[in-house]
Amino acid sequence: EAGVAQSPRYKIIEKRQSVAFWCNPISGHATLYWYQQILGQGPKLLIQFQNNGVVDDSQLPKDRFSAERLKGVDSTLKIQPAKLEDSAVYLCASSIGTGELFFGEGSRLTVL
Amino acid sequence: GENVEQHPSTLSVQEGDSAVIKCTYSDSASNYFPWYKQELGKRPQLIIDIRSNVGEKKDQRIAVTLNKTAKHFSLHITETQPEDSAVYFCAASKATGNQFYFGTGTSLTVIP
C-alpha cells in the first residue's frame, strides 16, 4: 500500500517569500492533517480536513497560512509571506477516521 | 482544547535496562492514546496504542498503561536495545472529530 506522499522534501526561501507544500494521502483516507513540527518539539496541528471540508483550523495563522483540499484528495499548504519562525518540518498525515495516523516524510522548510 | 504533557524530555538508559515515558492529558473526553516513534529525519510511526476501555496493552518489549481517573498514560520499554534510540511522542485523541494532540517528545538514547 502506498503511503502518504509529500513534496518537496526540502525548501529554502528568504523571509517574505512564499512557499507551497503538497500532500497526497493514502487512498480512501477521508481525514487529512497538516502538522508543523519545530525542531525539538511535538507536532502541532495546523489544520484538519474531513473530505474537502475543514474540521479544525484554530491553530492556523490565517494571516499568512492557507490550505485547501480540493476534491477531497490532495491538499496544498501555502505560506505567504514566510517568517523566520516558520522554519520547521511540515508533516502531512491521513487517517481513515477511526484511529491511526499515517504520516508522510515531511517537508523541511528553512526560512533565511 | 486538549493539553498533553510529556516527561522526561530526554532519557538515557543502558542497553538491557527499562525505559518509562509518562504523559498526562487534560480532556476527559479523550479516549484513544497512541505512541509514535520518530527516528532522526524520518516520519513518526505508530508503535502501540491504547483505548480508554483498556488499562494495559503489551506488544513484545513494549507496553502502555492508562489511568483514566488520573488522566495519565505511560510507555514502558523493557530490555532496551540501541535501535530503540529515537524520539517518542505520546498523543491523545477523541472519537468525536478525530483530532490528535501530541506531547513534546522524549529523546531516548540507549547506550550500548
PDB file of C-alpha atoms in Angstrom:
ATOM      1  CA  GLU A   1       0.000   0.000   0.000  1.00  0.00           C
ATOM      2  CA  ALA A   2       1.384   3.406  -0.941  1.00  0.00           C
ATOM      3  CA  GLY A   3       1.990   5.766   1.938  1.00  0.00           C
ATOM      4  CA  VAL A   4       1.361   9.468   2.359  1.00  0.00           C
ATOM      5  CA  ALA A   5       3.314  11.386  -0.270  1.00  0.00           C
ATOM      6  CA  GLN A   6       4.674  14.870   0.285  1.00  0.00           C
ATOM      7  CA  SER A   7       6.694  17.302  -1.771  1.00  0.00           C
ATOM      8  CA  PRO A   8       9.049  18.995  -1.822  1.00  0.00           C
ATOM      9  CA  ARG A   9      11.156  17.276   0.833  1.00  0.00           C
ATOM     10  CA  TYR A  10      13.293  20.358   1.368  1.00  0.00           C
ATOM     11  CA  LYS A  11      12.781  24.040   0.662  1.00  0.00           C
ATOM     12  CA  ILE A  12      14.929  27.047   1.467  1.00  0.00           C
ATOM     13  CA  ILE A  13      13.464  30.510   0.996  1.00  0.00           C
ATOM     14  CA  GLU A  14      14.071  34.010   2.225  1.00  0.00           C
ATOM     15  CA  LYS A  15      11.703  35.730   4.605  1.00  0.00           C
ATOM     16  CA  ARG A  16       8.707  37.380   2.965  1.00  0.00           C
ATOM     17  CA  GLN A  17       8.805  34.888   0.095  1.00  0.00           C
ATOM     18  CA  SER A  18       6.057  32.359  -0.444  1.00  0.00           C
ATOM     19  CA  VAL A  19       6.126  28.548  -0.458  1.00  0.00           C
ATOM     20  CA  ALA A  20       3.660  25.761  -1.117  1.00  0.00           C
ATOM     21  CA  PHE A  21       3.669  22.162   0.040  1.00  0.00           C
ATOM     22  CA  TRP A  22       1.716  19.312  -1.484  1.00  0.00           C
ATOM     23  CA  CYS A  23       0.315  16.175   0.092  1.00  0.00           C
ATOM     24  CA  ASN A  24      -1.316  13.086  -1.361  1.00  0.00           C
ATOM     25  CA  PRO A  25      -2.903  10.956   1.367  1.00  0.00           C
ATOM     26  CA  ILE A  26      -3.382   7.221   1.426  1.00  0.00           C
ATOM     27  CA  SER A  27      -6.160   6.202  -0.938  1.00  0.00           C
ATOM     28  CA  GLY A  28      -9.512   6.109   0.805  1.00  0.00           C
ATOM     29  CA  HIS A  29      -8.445   8.149   3.826  1.00  0.00           C
ATOM     30  CA  ALA A  30     -11.087  10.793   4.382  1.00  0.00           C
ATOM     31  CA  THR A  31      -9.242  12.726   7.072  1.00  0.00           C
ATOM     32  CA  LEU A  32      -6.135  14.738   6.253  1.00  0.00           C
ATOM     33  CA  TYR A  33      -4.000  16.736   8.660  1.00  0.00           C
ATOM     34  CA  TRP A  34      -1.210  19.268   8.364  1.00  0.00           C
ATOM     35  CA  TYR A  35       1.143  19.472  11.320  1.00  0.00           C
ATOM     36  CA  GLN A  36       4.017  21.856  11.997  1.00  0.00           C
ATOM     37  CA  GLN A  37       6.971  20.318  13.820  1.00  0.00           C
ATOM     38  CA  ILE A  38       9.563  22.778  15.053  1.00  0.00           C
ATOM     39  CA  LEU A  39      12.919  21.247  15.946  1.00  0.00           C
ATOM     40  CA  GLY A  40      12.785  19.618  19.360  1.00  0.00           C
ATOM     41  CA  GLN A  41       9.012  19.905  19.695  1.00  0.00           C
ATOM     42  CA  GLY A  42       5.993  17.709  19.114  1.00  0.00           C
ATOM     43  CA  PRO A  43       3.808  18.038  16.028  1.00  0.00           C
ATOM     44  CA  LYS A  44       1.361  20.927  16.289  1.00  0.00           C
ATOM     45  CA  LEU A  45      -1.905  20.649  14.389  1.00  0.00           C
ATOM     46  CA  LEU A  46      -2.374  23.408  11.823  1.00  0.00           C
ATOM     47  CA  ILE A  47      -5.464  22.200  10.002  1.00  0.00           C
ATOM     48  CA  GLN A  48      -7.631  19.095   9.733  1.00  0.00           C
ATOM     49  CA  PHE A  49      -9.826  18.222   6.758  1.00  0.00           C
ATOM     50  CA  GLN A  50     -12.644  15.715   6.577  1.00  0.00           C
ATOM     51  CA  ASN A  51     -13.013  15.030   2.856  1.00  0.00           C
ATOM     52  CA  ASN A  52     -12.848  18.573   1.435  1.00  0.00           C
ATOM     53  CA  GLY A  53     -14.274  20.334   4.489  1.00  0.00           C
ATOM     54  CA  VAL A  54     -12.295  21.944   7.312  1.00  0.00           C
ATOM     55  CA  VAL A  55     -12.810  20.319  10.734  1.00  0.00           C
ATOM     56  CA  ASP A  56     -10.297  22.363  12.727  1.00  0.00           C
ATOM     57  CA  ASP A  57      -8.089  25.285  11.718  1.00  0.00           C
ATOM     58  CA  SER A  58      -7.996  27.027  15.080  1.00  0.00           C
ATOM     59  CA  GLN A  59      -4.179  26.993  15.226  1.00  0.00           C
ATOM     60  CA  LEU A  60      -3.574  28.017  11.632  1.00  0.00           C
ATOM     61  CA  PRO A  61      -2.059  31.540  11.373  1.00  0.00           C
ATOM     62  CA  LYS A  62      -4.592  32.642   8.822  1.00  0.00           C
ATOM     63  CA  ASP A  63      -2.879  35.916   8.034  1.00  0.00           C
ATOM     64  CA  ARG A  64      -0.084  34.006   6.299  1.00  0.00           C
ATOM     65  CA  PHE A  65      -1.045  30.333   6.072  1.00  0.00           C
ATOM     66  CA  SER A  66      -3.710  28.845   3.861  1.00  0.00           C
ATOM     67  CA  ALA A  67      -4.635  25.297   2.957  1.00  0.00           C
ATOM     68  CA  GLU A  68      -7.066  23.609   0.660  1.00  0.00           C
ATOM     69  CA  ARG A  69      -8.158  20.128  -0.207  1.00  0.00           C
ATOM     70  CA  LEU A  70      -9.971  20.305  -3.467  1.00  0.00           C
ATOM     71  CA  LYS A  71     -11.964  17.213  -4.428  1.00  0.00           C
ATOM     72  CA  GLY A  72     -11.244  15.680  -1.035  1.00  0.00           C
ATOM     73  CA  VAL A  73      -7.964  14.030  -2.018  1.00  0.00           C
ATOM     74  CA  ASP A  74      -4.729  16.011  -2.467  1.00  0.00           C
ATOM     75  CA  SER A  75      -4.011  19.022  -0.315  1.00  0.00           C
ATOM     76  CA  THR A  76      -1.744  22.047  -0.512  1.00  0.00           C
ATOM     77  CA  LEU A  77      -0.457  24.202   2.320  1.00  0.00           C
ATOM     78  CA  LYS A  78       0.772  27.676   1.451  1.00  0.00           C
ATOM     79  CA  ILE A  79       2.730  30.213   3.447  1.00  0.00           C
ATOM     80  CA  GLN A  80       2.815  33.795   2.263  1.00  0.00           C
ATOM     81  CA  PRO A  81       4.770  35.748   3.362  1.00  0.00           C
ATOM     82  CA  ALA A  82       7.116  33.469   5.277  1.00  0.00           C
ATOM     83  CA  LYS A  83       8.726  34.473   8.558  1.00  0.00           C
ATOM     84  CA  LEU A  84      11.892  33.162  10.201  1.00  0.00           C
ATOM     85  CA  GLU A  85       9.807  31.367  12.838  1.00  0.00           C
ATOM     86  CA  ASP A  86       8.083  29.321  10.124  1.00  0.00           C
ATOM     87  CA  SER A  87      11.243  27.223   9.785  1.00  0.00           C
ATOM     88  CA  ALA A  88      10.025  23.729  10.618  1.00  0.00           C
ATOM     89  CA  VAL A  89       9.082  20.384   9.186  1.00  0.00           C
ATOM     90  CA  TYR A  90       5.553  20.342   7.788  1.00  0.00           C
ATOM     91  CA  LEU A  91       4.050  16.914   8.222  1.00  0.00           C
ATOM     92  CA  CYS A  92       1.013  15.716   6.374  1.00  0.00           C
ATOM     93  CA  ALA A  93      -0.929  12.811   7.847  1.00  0.00           C
ATOM     94  CA  SER A  94      -4.030  10.919   6.876  1.00  0.00           C
ATOM     95  CA  SER A  95      -6.451   8.682   8.671  1.00  0.00           C
ATOM     96  CA  ILE A  96      -9.381   6.501   7.817  1.00  0.00           C
ATOM     97  CA  GLY A  97     -11.131   8.335  10.633  1.00  0.00           C
ATOM     98  CA  THR A  98     -11.181   5.884  13.498  1.00  0.00           C
ATOM     99  CA  GLY A  99      -7.627   5.634  14.771  1.00  0.00           C
ATOM    100  CA  GLU A 100      -4.069   5.504  13.493  1.00  0.00           C
ATOM    101  CA  LEU A 101      -2.475   8.496  11.808  1.00  0.00           C
ATOM    102  CA  PHE A 102      -0.188   7.736   8.898  1.00  0.00           C
ATOM    103  CA  PHE A 103       2.464  10.393   8.367  1.00  0.00           C
ATOM    104  CA  GLY A 104       4.325  11.456   5.278  1.00  0.00           C
ATOM    105  CA  GLU A 105       8.091  12.016   5.277  1.00  0.00           C
ATOM    106  CA  GLY A 106       7.566  15.732   5.806  1.00  0.00           C
ATOM    107  CA  SER A 107       8.669  18.895   4.045  1.00  0.00           C
ATOM    108  CA  ARG A 108      11.537  20.671   5.750  1.00  0.00           C
ATOM    109  CA  LEU A 109      11.323  24.450   5.396  1.00  0.00           C
ATOM    110  CA  THR A 110      14.215  26.781   6.146  1.00  0.00           C
ATOM    111  CA  VAL A 111      13.474  30.497   6.112  1.00  0.00           C
ATOM    112  CA  LEU A 112      16.561  32.719   5.901  1.00  0.00           C
TER     113      LEU A 112
ATOM    114  CA  GLY B   1      -8.761  22.076  23.622  1.00  0.00           C
ATOM    115  CA  GLU B   2      -6.680  19.164  24.823  1.00  0.00           C
ATOM    116  CA  ASN B   3      -3.293  19.696  26.544  1.00  0.00           C
ATOM    117  CA  VAL B   4      -0.828  16.809  26.552  1.00  0.00           C
ATOM    118  CA  GLU B   5       2.288  16.974  28.714  1.00  0.00           C
ATOM    119  CA  GLN B   6       5.157  14.512  28.366  1.00  0.00           C
ATOM    120  CA  HIS B   7       8.096  13.707  30.644  1.00  0.00           C
ATOM    121  CA  PRO B   8      11.019  13.385  30.614  1.00  0.00           C
ATOM    122  CA  SER B   9      12.226  15.351  27.609  1.00  0.00           C
ATOM    123  CA  THR B  10      15.433  13.296  27.444  1.00  0.00           C
ATOM    124  CA  LEU B  11      16.213   9.837  28.766  1.00  0.00           C
ATOM    125  CA  SER B  12      19.406   7.791  28.663  1.00  0.00           C
ATOM    126  CA  VAL B  13      19.479   4.148  29.668  1.00  0.00           C
ATOM    127  CA  GLN B  14      21.967   1.316  29.464  1.00  0.00           C
ATOM    128  CA  GLU B  15      21.235  -1.399  26.953  1.00  0.00           C
ATOM    129  CA  GLY B  16      19.059  -4.035  28.568  1.00  0.00           C
ATOM    130  CA  ASP B  17      17.526  -1.666  31.105  1.00  0.00           C
ATOM    131  CA  SER B  18      13.917  -0.472  31.045  1.00  0.00           C
ATOM    132  CA  ALA B  19      12.673   2.937  29.933  1.00  0.00           C
ATOM    133  CA  VAL B  20       9.477   4.647  31.054  1.00  0.00           C
ATOM    134  CA  ILE B  21       7.921   7.731  29.488  1.00  0.00           C
ATOM    135  CA  LYS B  22       4.892   9.421  31.033  1.00  0.00           C
ATOM    136  CA  CYS B  23       2.138  11.614  29.621  1.00  0.00           C
ATOM    137  CA  THR B  24      -0.802  13.435  31.113  1.00  0.00           C
ATOM    138  CA  TYR B  25      -3.835  14.821  29.317  1.00  0.00           C
ATOM    139  CA  SER B  26      -6.484  17.329  30.276  1.00  0.00           C
ATOM    140  CA  ASP B  27      -9.643  16.436  28.378  1.00  0.00           C
ATOM    141  CA  SER B  28     -11.574  13.601  29.998  1.00  0.00           C
ATOM    142  CA  ALA B  29     -13.335  13.003  26.663  1.00  0.00           C
ATOM    143  CA  SER B  30     -10.091  11.765  25.081  1.00  0.00           C
ATOM    144  CA  ASN B  31     -10.348   8.047  24.529  1.00  0.00           C
ATOM    145  CA  TYR B  32      -7.528   6.993  22.224  1.00  0.00           C
ATOM    146  CA  PHE B  33      -3.836   7.240  23.148  1.00  0.00           C
ATOM    147  CA  PRO B  34      -1.210   6.313  20.545  1.00  0.00           C
ATOM    148  CA  TRP B  35       2.553   6.386  20.877  1.00  0.00           C
ATOM    149  CA  TYR B  36       4.750   7.292  17.933  1.00  0.00           C
ATOM    150  CA  LYS B  37       8.449   6.667  17.386  1.00  0.00           C
ATOM    151  CA  GLN B  38      10.385   9.101  15.228  1.00  0.00           C
ATOM    152  CA  GLU B  39      13.901   8.279  14.152  1.00  0.00           C
ATOM    153  CA  LEU B  40      16.165  11.107  13.056  1.00  0.00           C
ATOM    154  CA  GLY B  41      14.980  12.605   9.783  1.00  0.00           C
ATOM    155  CA  LYS B  42      12.131  10.121   9.407  1.00  0.00           C
ATOM    156  CA  ARG B  43       8.373  10.189   9.757  1.00  0.00           C
ATOM    157  CA  PRO B  44       6.649   9.389  13.058  1.00  0.00           C
ATOM    158  CA  GLN B  45       5.419   5.793  13.121  1.00  0.00           C
ATOM    159  CA  LEU B  46       2.872   4.223  15.413  1.00  0.00           C
ATOM    160  CA  ILE B  47       4.377   1.676  17.806  1.00  0.00           C
ATOM    161  CA  ILE B  48       1.497   0.991  20.167  1.00  0.00           C
ATOM    162  CA  ASP B  49      -1.853   2.456  21.131  1.00  0.00           C
ATOM    163  CA  ILE B  50      -4.486   2.035  23.809  1.00  0.00           C
ATOM    164  CA  ARG B  51      -8.154   2.878  24.044  1.00  0.00           C
ATOM    165  CA  SER B  52      -9.909   4.099  27.146  1.00  0.00           C
ATOM    166  CA  ASN B  53     -11.736   0.842  27.789  1.00  0.00           C
ATOM    167  CA  VAL B  54      -8.415  -0.927  28.412  1.00  0.00           C
ATOM    168  CA  GLY B  55      -5.959  -0.408  31.273  1.00  0.00           C
ATOM    169  CA  GLU B  56      -2.872  -2.008  29.778  1.00  0.00           C
ATOM    170  CA  LYS B  57      -1.648  -3.310  26.456  1.00  0.00           C
ATOM    171  CA  LYS B  58       1.540  -5.189  25.598  1.00  0.00           C
ATOM    172  CA  ASP B  59       3.373  -5.909  22.388  1.00  0.00           C
ATOM    173  CA  GLN B  60       6.594  -7.835  22.924  1.00  0.00           C
ATOM    174  CA  ARG B  61       9.004  -5.462  24.705  1.00  0.00           C
ATOM    175  CA  ILE B  62       6.619  -2.510  24.625  1.00  0.00           C
ATOM    176  CA  ALA B  63       3.683  -1.855  26.936  1.00  0.00           C
ATOM    177  CA  VAL B  64       1.355   1.030  27.574  1.00  0.00           C
ATOM    178  CA  THR B  65      -0.700   1.662  30.702  1.00  0.00           C
ATOM    179  CA  LEU B  66      -3.621   4.038  31.105  1.00  0.00           C
ATOM    180  CA  ASN B  67      -5.098   5.555  34.248  1.00  0.00           C
ATOM    181  CA  LYS B  68      -8.297   7.326  33.205  1.00  0.00           C
ATOM    182  CA  THR B  69      -9.033   8.647  36.664  1.00  0.00           C
ATOM    183  CA  ALA B  70      -5.674  10.382  36.930  1.00  0.00           C
ATOM    184  CA  LYS B  71      -5.615  11.190  33.201  1.00  0.00           C
ATOM    185  CA  HIS B  72      -2.179   9.778  32.592  1.00  0.00           C
ATOM    186  CA  PHE B  73      -0.672   7.077  30.438  1.00  0.00           C
ATOM    187  CA  SER B  74       2.817   5.644  30.189  1.00  0.00           C
ATOM    188  CA  LEU B  75       5.039   3.844  27.716  1.00  0.00           C
ATOM    189  CA  HIS B  76       7.259   1.069  29.039  1.00  0.00           C
ATOM    190  CA  ILE B  77      10.104  -0.404  27.008  1.00  0.00           C
ATOM    191  CA  THR B  78      11.869  -3.395  28.517  1.00  0.00           C
ATOM    192  CA  GLU B  79      15.237  -4.916  27.556  1.00  0.00           C
ATOM    193  CA  THR B  80      16.132  -1.798  25.611  1.00  0.00           C
ATOM    194  CA  GLN B  81      18.318  -2.089  22.531  1.00  0.00           C
ATOM    195  CA  PRO B  82      20.354   0.547  20.661  1.00  0.00           C
ATOM    196  CA  GLU B  83      17.764   0.557  17.862  1.00  0.00           C
ATOM    197  CA  ASP B  84      15.204   1.827  20.376  1.00  0.00           C
ATOM    198  CA  SER B  85      17.072   5.148  20.351  1.00  0.00           C
ATOM    199  CA  ALA B  86      14.662   7.710  18.882  1.00  0.00           C
ATOM    200  CA  VAL B  87      12.209  10.430  19.859  1.00  0.00           C
ATOM    201  CA  TYR B  88       8.931   9.128  21.245  1.00  0.00           C
ATOM    202  CA  PHE B  89       5.695  11.116  21.164  1.00  0.00           C
ATOM    203  CA  CYS B  90       2.507  10.431  23.005  1.00  0.00           C
ATOM    204  CA  ALA B  91      -0.829  11.708  21.745  1.00  0.00           C
ATOM    205  CA  ALA B  92      -4.431  11.945  22.858  1.00  0.00           C
ATOM    206  CA  SER B  93      -7.488  11.858  20.652  1.00  0.00           C
ATOM    207  CA  LYS B  94     -11.242  11.940  20.905  1.00  0.00           C
ATOM    208  CA  ALA B  95     -13.529   9.841  18.755  1.00  0.00           C
ATOM    209  CA  THR B  96     -15.574  12.956  18.058  1.00  0.00           C
ATOM    210  CA  GLY B  97     -13.639  14.955  15.496  1.00  0.00           C
ATOM    211  CA  ASN B  98     -10.685  12.533  15.438  1.00  0.00           C
ATOM    212  CA  GLN B  99      -8.271  15.311  16.407  1.00  0.00           C
ATOM    213  CA  PHE B 100      -4.855  14.321  17.711  1.00  0.00           C
ATOM    214  CA  TYR B 101      -2.849  16.341  20.231  1.00  0.00           C
ATOM    215  CA  PHE B 102       0.805  15.469  20.716  1.00  0.00           C
ATOM    216  CA  GLY B 103       3.181  15.699  23.630  1.00  0.00           C
ATOM    217  CA  THR B 104       6.506  17.493  23.295  1.00  0.00           C
ATOM    218  CA  GLY B 105       8.507  14.314  22.820  1.00  0.00           C
ATOM    219  CA  THR B 106      11.108  12.276  24.703  1.00  0.00           C
ATOM    220  CA  SER B 107      14.525  11.715  23.192  1.00  0.00           C
ATOM    221  CA  LEU B 108      15.580   8.222  24.253  1.00  0.00           C
ATOM    222  CA  THR B 109      19.219   7.169  23.995  1.00  0.00           C
ATOM    223  CA  VAL B 110      20.144   3.547  24.644  1.00  0.00           C
ATOM    224  CA  ILE B 111      23.808   3.243  25.489  1.00  0.00           C
ATOM    225  CA  PRO B 112      25.432   0.008  24.257  1.00  0.00           C
TER     226      PRO B 112
END
